[in-house]
N, CA, C and O atoms as a MOPAC input file, in Angstrom:
PM7 MOZYME 1SCF
protein

 N    128.20200 1   105.57600 1   111.23700 1
 C    127.64100 1   104.23700 1   111.27700 1
 C    126.39000 1   104.14800 1   110.39900 1
 O    126.21300 1   103.16100 1   109.68400 1
 N    125.53100 1   105.15200 1   110.44100 1
 C    124.30100 1   105.12500 1   109.65900 1
 C    124.60800 1   105.20600 1   108.17000 1
 O    123.92100 1   104.59000 1   107.35500 1
 N    125.63400 1   105.96100 1   107.81800 1
 C    126.01300 1   106.07900 1   106.41100 1
 C    126.53100 1   104.74500 1   105.88300 1
 O    126.24800 1   104.37800 1   104.74300 1
 N    127.27900 1   104.02600 1   106.69200 1
 C    127.79200 1   102.71800 1   106.29300 1
 C    126.65500 1   101.73300 1   106.08200 1
 O    126.65900 1   100.99000 1   105.10100 1
 N    125.69000 1   101.71300 1   106.97900 1
 C    124.54200 1   100.81800 1   106.86300 1
 C    123.71700 1   101.16700 1   105.63600 1
 O    123.28900 1   100.28000 1   104.89800 1
 N    123.49800 1   102.43400 1   105.41900 1
 C    122.72200 1   102.87400 1   104.25900 1
 C    123.44000 1   102.52600 1   102.96100 1
 O    122.81900 1   102.04700 1   102.01200 1
 N    124.73500 1   102.76500 1   102.92000 1
 C    125.51800 1   102.45600 1   101.72700 1
 C    125.51500 1   100.95700 1   101.44900 1
 O    125.37000 1   100.53300 1   100.30300 1
 N    125.67500 1   100.15800 1   102.50200 1
 C    125.65500 1    98.70700 1   102.33000 1
 C    124.30500 1    98.23500 1   101.80400 1
 O    124.24700 1    97.40900 1   100.89400 1
 N    123.22300 1    98.75400 1   102.37100 1
 C    121.88700 1    98.36100 1   101.93200 1
 C    121.62500 1    98.77800 1   100.48800 1
 O    121.01600 1    98.02500 1    99.72700 1
 N    122.07200 1    99.95500 1   100.10900 1
 C    121.90900 1   100.39500 1    98.72200 1
 C    122.73100 1    99.53700 1    97.76100 1
 O    122.27700 1    99.22100 1    96.66100 1
 N    123.93300 1    99.16300 1    98.17700 1
 C    124.77100 1    98.31500 1    97.33200 1
 C    124.13600 1    96.93800 1    97.15400 1
 O    124.13900 1    96.39500 1    96.04900 1
 N    123.59500 1    96.37100 1    98.22200 1
 C    122.93200 1    95.07100 1    98.12600 1
 C    121.68000 1    95.15100 1    97.26300 1
 O    121.39600 1    94.23900 1    96.48600 1
 N    120.94000 1    96.22900 1    97.39900 1
 C    119.74700 1    96.42200 1    96.57700 1
 C    120.12300 1    96.53600 1    95.10200 1
 O    119.46000 1    95.96000 1    94.23900 1
 N    121.17400 1    97.27200 1    94.82300 1
 C    121.64300 1    97.43300 1    93.45200 1
 C    122.10500 1    96.09500 1    92.86900 1
 O    121.77900 1    95.77100 1    91.72700 1
 N    122.86000 1    95.32300 1    93.64600 1
 C    123.28900 1    94.00500 1    93.18200 1
 C    122.09800 1    93.08800 1    92.92300 1
 O    122.08400 1    92.34200 1    91.94400 1
 N    121.11000 1    93.14500 1    93.79200 1
 C    119.91300 1    92.32300 1    93.62900 1
 C    119.21600 1    92.65900 1    92.31700 1
 O    118.86700 1    91.76700 1    91.54400 1
 N    119.01700 1    93.95400 1    92.07200 1
 C    118.30600 1    94.37400 1    90.86400 1
 C    119.12200 1    94.16200 1    89.59400 1
 O    118.54700 1    93.99700 1    88.51800 1
 N    120.43600 1    94.16200 1    89.69600 1
 C    121.27100 1    93.98200 1    88.50600 1
 C    121.60600 1    92.52400 1    88.20500 1
 O    121.93200 1    92.19100 1    87.06600 1
 N    121.53100 1    91.64400 1    89.21700 1
 C    121.91800 1    90.25000 1    89.00600 1
 C    120.74500 1    89.28600 1    89.18500 1
 O    120.45600 1    88.49100 1    88.29100 1
 N    120.08400 1    89.35000 1    90.30700 1
 C    119.05200 1    88.36000 1    90.63200 1
 C    117.79800 1    88.55100 1    89.79100 1
 O    117.26600 1    87.57600 1    89.26000 1
 N    117.31900 1    89.76700 1    89.65800 1
 C    116.07900 1    90.01600 1    88.91400 1
 C    116.21900 1    89.64400 1    87.43100 1
 O    115.34300 1    88.95400 1    86.90900 1
 N    117.27100 1    90.06400 1    86.73400 1
 C    117.38900 1    89.64200 1    85.32900 1
 C    117.55700 1    88.12500 1    85.17700 1
 O    117.02400 1    87.53800 1    84.23600 1
 N    118.28500 1    87.49700 1    86.08500 1
 C    118.46100 1    86.04300 1    86.00200 1
 C    117.13200 1    85.32800 1    86.20400 1
 O    116.83400 1    84.36700 1    85.49600 1
 N    116.34200 1    85.78000 1    87.14900 1
 C    115.02700 1    85.18100 1    87.37600 1
 C    114.08300 1    85.41300 1    86.21600 1
 O    113.32400 1    84.52000 1    85.84100 1
 N    114.12200 1    86.59400 1    85.64900 1
 C    113.26700 1    86.89700 1    84.49600 1
 C    113.65600 1    86.04100 1    83.29400 1
 O    112.78500 1    85.53600 1    82.58600 1
 N    114.94200 1    85.87700 1    83.06200 1
 C    115.40000 1    85.04000 1    81.95100 1
 C    115.00600 1    83.58600 1    82.17900 1
 O    114.61800 1    82.89600 1    81.23700 1
 N    115.10100 1    83.11700 1    83.40900 1
 C    114.71900 1    81.73800 1    83.71100 1
 C    113.23700 1    81.52100 1    83.47600 1
 O    112.84300 1    80.46000 1    82.99100 1
 N    112.40800 1    82.49400 1    83.80500 1
 C    110.96800 1    82.36000 1    83.56900 1
 C    110.64400 1    82.30700 1    82.08800 1
 O    109.71900 1    81.60500 1    81.68100 1
 N    111.38800 1    83.03500 1    81.28300 1
 C    111.13900 1    83.03900 1    79.84500 1
 C    111.55900 1    81.72600 1    79.18800 1
 O    110.91000 1    81.26900 1    78.24700 1
 N    112.63200 1    81.12200 1    79.67500 1
 C    113.20600 1    79.95000 1    79.03300 1
 C    112.64600 1    78.64400 1    79.59100 1
 O    112.38900 1    77.71200 1    78.83000 1
 N    112.45900 1    78.56500 1    80.87400 1
 C    112.15300 1    77.31800 1    81.55600 1
 C    110.66100 1    77.02600 1    81.56300 1
 O    109.85300 1    77.95400 1    81.60700 1
 N    110.28200 1    75.76200 1    81.52000 1
 C    108.88900 1    75.33100 1    81.61600 1
 C    108.78900 1    74.30600 1    82.74200 1
 O    108.97800 1    73.11500 1    82.49800 1
 N    108.49700 1    74.74000 1    83.96900 1
 C    108.52400 1    73.82600 1    85.11000 1
 C    107.46100 1    72.72800 1    85.04700 1
 O    107.62000 1    71.69600 1    85.69900 1
 N    106.39300 1    72.91700 1    84.29000 1
 C    105.34900 1    71.90000 1    84.18800 1
 C    105.57600 1    70.95900 1    83.00600 1
 O    104.80800 1    70.01800 1    82.80700 1
 N    106.61300 1    71.20300 1    82.23100 1
 C    106.94100 1    70.39500 1    81.05300 1
 C    105.72000 1    70.23200 1    80.15200 1
 O    105.36200 1    69.12600 1    79.74800 1
 N    105.09500 1    71.36200 1    79.85200 1
 C    103.90100 1    71.35300 1    79.00700 1
 C    104.28600 1    71.14000 1    77.55200 1
 O    105.22300 1    71.75700 1    77.04600 1
 N    103.55500 1    70.26400 1    76.89200 1
 C    103.74100 1    70.03400 1    75.46400 1
 C    102.36200 1    69.97800 1    74.82000 1
 O    101.38000 1    69.61500 1    75.46700 1
 N    102.29600 1    70.33300 1    73.56000 1
 C    101.04100 1    70.30900 1    72.82900 1
 C    100.90000 1    68.94000 1    72.17400 1
 O    101.76800 1    68.51400 1    71.41200 1
 N     99.80000 1    68.25600 1    72.47600 1
 C     99.51300 1    66.96400 1    71.86400 1
 C     98.66700 1    67.21300 1    70.62300 1
 O     97.46600 1    67.46000 1    70.72500 1
 N     99.28200 1    67.14900 1    69.47200 1
 C     98.59100 1    67.44200 1    68.21600 1
 C     97.52400 1    66.39600 1    67.88200 1
 O     96.59400 1    66.68800 1    67.13100 1
 N     97.64400 1    65.18500 1    68.42800 1
 C     96.67900 1    64.12200 1    68.14900 1
 C     95.47900 1    64.15300 1    69.08300 1
 O     94.49400 1    63.45500 1    68.84000 1
 N     95.54000 1    64.94200 1    70.13700 1
 C     94.43800 1    64.98900 1    71.09900 1
 C     93.24400 1    65.71200 1    70.49300 1
 O     93.38300 1    66.75600 1    69.85500 1
 N     92.07200 1    65.13400 1    70.70800 1
 C     90.85500 1    65.77100 1    70.21500 1
 C     90.51700 1    66.98400 1    71.07200 1
 O     90.05200 1    68.00500 1    70.56700 1
 N     90.75900 1    66.85700 1    72.38400 1
 C     90.46700 1    67.94400 1    73.31000 1
 C     91.28400 1    67.74300 1    74.57800 1
 O     91.70000 1    66.62700 1    74.88900 1
 N     91.50500 1    68.81400 1    75.29600 1
 C     92.16900 1    68.72600 1    76.58900 1
 C     91.16000 1    68.76200 1    77.72700 1
 O     91.54500 1    68.75500 1    78.89600 1
 N     89.89600 1    68.80000 1    77.40500 1
 C     88.84100 1    68.87600 1    78.39700 1
 C     88.81500 1    67.60000 1    79.23000 1
 O     88.91800 1    66.49900 1    78.69000 1
 N     88.67700 1    67.74900 1    80.53900 1
 C     88.54900 1    66.61000 1    81.44000 1
 C     87.10700 1    66.55900 1    81.89700 1
 O     86.61700 1    67.50800 1    82.51000 1
 N     86.41900 1    65.46700 1    81.61000 1
 C     85.01900 1    65.31700 1    81.97000 1
 C     84.90700 1    65.16100 1    83.48500 1
 O     85.52000 1    64.26600 1    84.06700 1
 N     84.13300 1    66.02100 1    84.11400 1
 C     84.03100 1    66.00500 1    85.57500 1
 C     82.63800 1    65.62400 1    86.05800 1
 O     82.25400 1    65.99200 1    87.16800 1
 N     81.87900 1    64.90100 1    85.25600 1
 C     80.56400 1    64.44800 1    85.70500 1
 C     80.73000 1    63.47900 1    86.86200 1
 O     81.53100 1    62.54700 1    86.80100 1
 N     79.96800 1    63.71100 1    87.90500 1
 C     80.06000 1    62.86500 1    89.09800 1
 C     78.69600 1    62.27200 1    89.39600 1
 O     77.66300 1    62.86700 1    89.08700 1
 N     78.70400 1    61.10800 1    89.99400 1
 C     77.44600 1    60.50400 1    90.42400 1
 C     77.23600 1    60.83700 1    91.88700 1
 O     78.16600 1    60.75800 1    92.69000 1
 N     76.02000 1    61.20800 1    92.23100 1
 C     75.70900 1    61.55700 1    93.61600 1
 C     75.00800 1    60.38500 1    94.27200 1
 O     74.09800 1    59.79800 1    93.68500 1
 N     75.41300 1    60.04100 1    95.46600 1
 C     74.81200 1    58.90600 1    96.17900 1
 C     73.62900 1    59.34000 1    97.00400 1
 O     73.00400 1    58.51400 1    97.66900 1

């Protein structure tokens, strides 16, 4: 019984490392979840955070 459980866990670990990890790594390289683009016409990306205190 212990050998079956160990073998199953090793097989699942191997599948995870061979399928899920490369797919996730490839998705991180290709995908841009924030849809960031460079605005060539922008003078600066700085956001002025001066606040008035009451």
